[in-house]
Short mmCIF file of C-alpha atoms and ligand atoms in Angstrom, two decimals:
data_model
loop_
_atom_site.label_atom_id
_atom_site.label_comp_id
_atom_site.label_asym_id
_atom_site.label_seq_id
_atom_site.Cartn_x
_atom_site.Cartn_y
_atom_site.Cartn_z
CA UNK A 68 -1.65 -10.45 -11.53
CA UNK A 69 1.88 -9.14 -10.59
CA UNK A 70 4.38 -11.82 -10.24
CA UNK A 71 6.36 -12.04 -8.10
CA UNK A 72 8.57 -14.81 -5.42
CA UNK A 73 5.79 -15.74 -2.82
CA UNK A 74 5.11 -12.77 -3.44
CA UNK A 75 1.75 -11.91 -6.26
CA UNK A 76 -0.87 -9.36 -7.01
CA UNK A 77 -4.56 -10.35 -7.49
CA UNK A 78 -7.56 -8.12 -8.19
CA UNK A 79 -9.58 -7.92 -5.15
CA UNK A 80 -12.99 -10.13 -4.82
CA UNK A 81 -15.89 -9.21 -3.32
CA UNK A 82 -15.56 -12.90 -0.92
CA UNK A 83 -12.69 -10.84 0.10
CA UNK A 84 -14.59 -7.84 1.41
CA UNK A 85 -14.83 -9.17 5.41
CA UNK A 86 -11.22 -10.05 5.69
CA UNK A 87 -10.58 -6.04 4.96
CA UNK A 88 -12.79 -4.69 6.95
CA UNK A 89 -10.91 -7.75 9.70
CA UNK A 90 -8.29 -5.62 9.06
CA UNK A 91 -9.61 -2.47 8.80
CA UNK A 92 -10.68 -2.18 12.37
CA UNK A 93 -7.72 -2.62 13.68
CA UNK A 94 -5.87 -0.15 15.36
CA UNK A 95 -2.58 -0.37 14.96
CA UNK A 96 -2.96 -1.94 11.12
CA UNK A 97 -5.51 1.58 11.11
CA UNK A 98 -3.09 3.70 13.70
CA UNK A 99 -1.13 4.21 9.88
CA UNK A 100 -3.55 5.45 7.78
CA UNK A 101 -5.72 8.10 6.82
CA UNK A 102 -8.98 5.63 8.48
CA UNK A 103 -9.54 6.76 11.77
CA UNK A 104 -12.98 5.59 11.95
CA UNK A 105 -14.79 1.71 12.90
CA UNK A 106 -15.52 0.82 9.56
CA UNK A 107 -18.73 -1.83 8.34
CA UNK A 108 -19.40 -4.23 6.40
CA UNK A 109 -21.81 -2.46 3.93
CA UNK A 110 -20.11 0.47 3.64
CA UNK A 111 -16.63 -1.21 2.35
CA UNK A 112 -19.64 -3.10 -0.23
CA UNK A 113 -20.38 0.35 -1.21
CA UNK A 114 -16.71 1.36 -0.98
CA UNK A 115 -16.11 -2.23 -3.32
CA UNK A 116 -19.43 -1.33 -5.79
CA UNK A 117 -17.52 2.53 -6.26
CA UNK A 118 -14.48 1.09 -6.26
CA UNK A 119 -15.59 -1.18 -10.05
CA UNK A 120 -16.61 2.04 -11.58
CA UNK A 121 -12.93 3.72 -10.94
CA UNK A 122 -10.17 3.08 -13.20
CA UNK A 123 -8.31 -0.12 -13.30
CA UNK A 124 -5.23 1.36 -13.37
CA UNK A 125 -6.32 2.80 -10.56
CA UNK A 126 -8.17 -0.16 -8.71
CA UNK A 127 -6.30 -1.39 -5.56
CA UNK A 128 -4.82 -4.77 -5.60
CA UNK A 129 -4.57 -7.83 -2.98
CA UNK A 130 -1.48 -8.07 -1.63
CA UNK A 131 -0.58 -13.19 -1.34
CA UNK A 132 2.20 -14.66 -0.74
CA UNK A 133 3.12 -18.48 -1.11
CA UNK A 134 2.49 -20.43 1.74
CA UNK A 135 3.70 -24.02 1.01
CA UNK A 136 0.56 -24.84 -1.86
CA UNK A 137 -1.67 -22.10 -1.60
CA UNK A 138 -1.57 -17.71 -1.48
CA UNK A 139 -2.68 -16.73 1.45
CA UNK A 140 -4.06 -12.59 1.25
CA UNK A 141 -2.41 -10.12 3.40
CA UNK A 142 -3.12 -6.72 2.48
CA UNK A 143 -4.48 -4.71 0.11
CA UNK A 144 -1.60 -2.30 -2.48
CA UNK A 145 -2.44 0.08 -5.53
CA UNK A 146 -1.03 3.53 -6.80
CA UNK A 147 -3.96 6.03 -7.36
CA UNK A 148 -3.37 10.35 -8.50
CA UNK A 149 -2.39 9.24 -11.65
CA UNK A 150 -1.54 11.99 -13.86
CA UNK A 151 -1.14 10.78 -17.70
CA UNK A 152 0.27 14.42 -18.02
CA UNK A 153 3.61 14.75 -15.74
CA UNK A 154 2.98 10.49 -14.84
CA UNK A 155 2.34 10.47 -11.47
CA UNK A 156 1.21 8.83 -9.08
CA UNK A 157 0.69 7.89 -4.70
CA UNK A 158 0.59 4.98 -3.32
CA UNK A 159 -1.49 2.94 -0.98
CA UNK A 160 -0.36 0.06 1.47
CA UNK A 161 -1.31 -2.95 4.14
CA UNK A 162 -1.74 -5.56 5.48
CA UNK A 163 -4.01 -6.62 7.68
CA UNK A 164 -2.18 -9.13 8.54
CA UNK A 165 0.01 -7.86 10.87
CA UNK A 166 1.40 -10.92 13.06
CA UNK A 167 3.03 -11.50 9.14
CA UNK A 168 5.04 -7.20 10.25
CA UNK A 169 8.72 -7.02 9.72
CA UNK A 170 9.57 -10.03 7.74
CA UNK A 171 10.04 -8.59 3.92
CA UNK A 172 6.04 -8.29 2.66
CA UNK A 173 5.71 -5.18 2.27
CA UNK A 174 8.69 -4.76 0.36
CA UNK A 175 8.08 -7.52 -1.81
CA UNK A 176 4.40 -6.08 -1.78
CA UNK A 177 6.04 -1.86 -2.79
CA UNK A 178 8.92 -3.78 -5.29
CA UNK A 179 6.63 -5.71 -7.09
CA UNK A 180 4.28 -3.02 -7.69
CA UNK A 181 6.78 0.22 -8.20
CA UNK A 182 7.63 -2.54 -11.70
CA UNK A 183 4.19 -2.09 -12.29
CA UNK A 184 4.20 1.42 -12.39
CA UNK A 185 7.43 2.43 -14.31
CA UNK A 186 7.39 -0.57 -16.68
CA UNK A 187 3.93 -1.80 -17.06
CA UNK A 188 2.05 1.38 -16.51
CA UNK A 189 5.09 4.27 -17.84
CA UNK A 190 4.92 6.47 -14.71
CA UNK A 191 8.07 8.61 -14.02
CA UNK A 192 7.10 9.10 -10.49
CA UNK A 193 5.51 7.16 -7.87
CA UNK A 194 4.66 8.90 -3.48
CA UNK A 195 3.25 8.35 -0.72
CA UNK A 196 2.65 9.91 2.24
CA UNK A 197 3.59 9.06 5.60
CA UNK A 198 2.97 9.70 9.47
CA UNK A 199 6.33 10.68 10.92
CA UNK A 200 6.43 7.69 12.95
CA UNK A 201 5.40 4.90 11.10
CA UNK A 202 9.23 4.20 11.33
CA UNK A 203 8.15 -0.08 10.09
CA UNK A 204 6.69 2.04 7.12
CA UNK A 205 9.23 4.69 6.66
CA UNK A 206 12.16 1.64 6.26
CA UNK A 207 10.30 -0.58 3.44
CA UNK A 208 9.68 2.95 1.60
CA UNK A 209 13.30 3.36 1.56
CA UNK A 210 15.12 -0.17 1.17
CA UNK A 211 12.95 0.65 -2.02
CA UNK A 212 14.03 3.38 -3.13
CA UNK A 213 12.14 5.69 -1.72
CA UNK A 214 13.68 9.11 -0.89
CA UNK A 215 12.43 12.06 1.77
CA UNK A 216 11.30 14.85 -0.78
CA UNK A 217 9.27 17.00 2.53
CA UNK A 218 7.75 17.45 5.82
CA UNK A 219 4.22 18.22 5.61
CA UNK A 220 4.23 19.14 10.42
CA UNK A 221 2.15 18.94 12.96
CA UNK A 222 -0.71 17.83 9.46
CA UNK A 223 -2.58 14.92 11.29
CA UNK A 224 -3.52 14.58 14.44
CA UNK A 225 -3.92 11.07 16.39
CA UNK A 226 -3.79 9.11 18.95
CA UNK A 227 -4.49 12.68 21.13
CA UNK A 228 -1.07 14.28 19.54
CA UNK A 229 -0.18 15.23 15.88
CA UNK A 230 1.93 14.27 14.08
CA UNK A 231 4.18 15.35 10.55
CA UNK A 232 3.23 13.69 7.58
CA UNK A 233 6.51 12.85 5.74
CA UNK A 234 6.31 13.10 1.77
CA UNK A 235 8.45 10.65 0.30
CA UNK A 236 9.09 9.53 -3.70
CA UNK A 237 10.75 7.50 -6.41
CA UNK A 238 11.31 8.05 -9.59
CA UNK A 239 11.70 5.54 -12.39
CA UNK A 240 15.65 6.92 -12.92
CA UNK A 241 16.25 5.91 -9.11
CA UNK A 242 14.14 2.55 -9.24
CA UNK A 243 16.89 0.17 -9.44
CA UNK A 244 14.81 -3.69 -11.31
CA UNK A 245 17.44 -5.49 -9.99
CA UNK A 246 15.47 -4.67 -6.63
CA UNK A 247 12.31 -7.07 -7.48
C1 COA B 530 4.17 0.20 6.14
C2 COA B 530 4.00 -1.46 6.70
C3 COA B 530 3.41 -1.93 4.88
C4 COA B 530 5.34 -2.38 6.01
O1 COA B 530 5.88 -3.96 5.94
P1 COA B 530 6.19 -4.64 6.66
O2 COA B 530 6.13 -6.32 5.42
O3 COA B 530 5.51 -4.75 7.55
O4 COA B 530 7.39 -4.89 5.90
P2 COA B 530 9.06 -5.05 5.73
O5 COA B 530 9.04 -5.82 6.68
O6 COA B 530 9.09 -5.39 4.02
O7 COA B 530 10.03 -3.85 6.22
C5 COA B 530 10.51 -3.44 7.83
C6 COA B 530 11.38 -2.78 7.76
O8 COA B 530 11.23 -2.17 9.22
C7 COA B 530 11.69 -2.56 9.49
N1 COA B 530 10.91 -1.20 11.07
C8 COA B 530 10.39 -2.56 12.04
N2 COA B 530 9.96 -0.77 13.04
C9 COA B 530 10.74 -0.48 13.28
C10 COA B 530 10.81 0.55 13.95
N3 COA B 530 10.13 1.04 14.85
N4 COA B 530 11.53 1.07 13.74
C11 COA B 530 13.24 1.21 12.44
N5 COA B 530 12.87 0.04 12.46
C12 COA B 530 11.79 -0.86 11.55
C13 COA B 530 12.03 -3.93 9.65
O9 COA B 530 13.22 -3.98 11.28
C14 COA B 530 12.39 -4.34 8.62
O10 COA B 530 13.13 -3.53 7.97
P3 COA B 530 14.28 -4.41 7.67
O11 COA B 530 14.15 -5.50 6.65
O12 COA B 530 15.47 -3.75 8.31
O13 COA B 530 14.71 -5.19 9.56
C15 COA B 530 2.82 -2.81 7.04
O14 COA B 530 4.03 -2.94 8.36
C16 COA B 530 1.54 -1.64 8.35
O15 COA B 530 0.59 -2.67 6.73
N6 COA B 530 1.12 -1.51 8.61
C17 COA B 530 0.42 -0.63 8.55
C18 COA B 530 -0.40 -0.57 7.79
C19 COA B 530 0.63 0.35 7.60
O16 COA B 530 0.36 1.70 8.44
N7 COA B 530 1.11 1.34 6.52
C20 COA B 530 1.61 2.14 5.73
C21 COA B 530 0.59 3.56 5.27
S1 COA B 530 1.63 5.17 4.55
#
């Protein structure tokens, strides 16, 4: 496990699948993601089986927070598109428990995966795409040290309008260990 203060990242288990389906069918969660269609339990089970065949370092991790004596799962985070030669990767995150948004957990989980990416996987660059209207996500990424690298104009279509997609990235040389 990747353990931080009050937040940890662990491998997903098959028993987590119903919770993933519940979260990813919530329109408020989905609006920040590339998903736009309802998701079935069967489809998520297939995704899980396929996920197990992916390179271990690209398999997503479950975000858990300490809730008194127990750990409670609240979302997922993961690195993907790891480029071994350029030492770069993309990162994706969602917190499915929306009652827990804006309490710093997204920032903490992202800080943990950045530490894992830079210090364990020896990456040099981690980037992400974010919808320009996802202000909470952008703020969380800025707090982690991501910088704005570009804007793909009207690159996505959701809720009846085109929205821009921002490109944000962080280099190992910009990353501050004391943030974790
Ligand atoms: C994006 C996400 C992971 C962020 O996690 P989180 O735990 O809510 O984030 P944090 O609490 O660490 O940080 C959010 C910051 O945005 C701020 N914020 C929230 N809404 C905002 C708004 N409309 N305008 C400006 N800032 C806003 C919060 O106040 C907080 O900043 P602060 O700590 O300086 O006050 C979470 O909201 C989520 O999973 N959303 C649904 C899926 C998604 O959009 N994933 C990202 C895809 S790129």
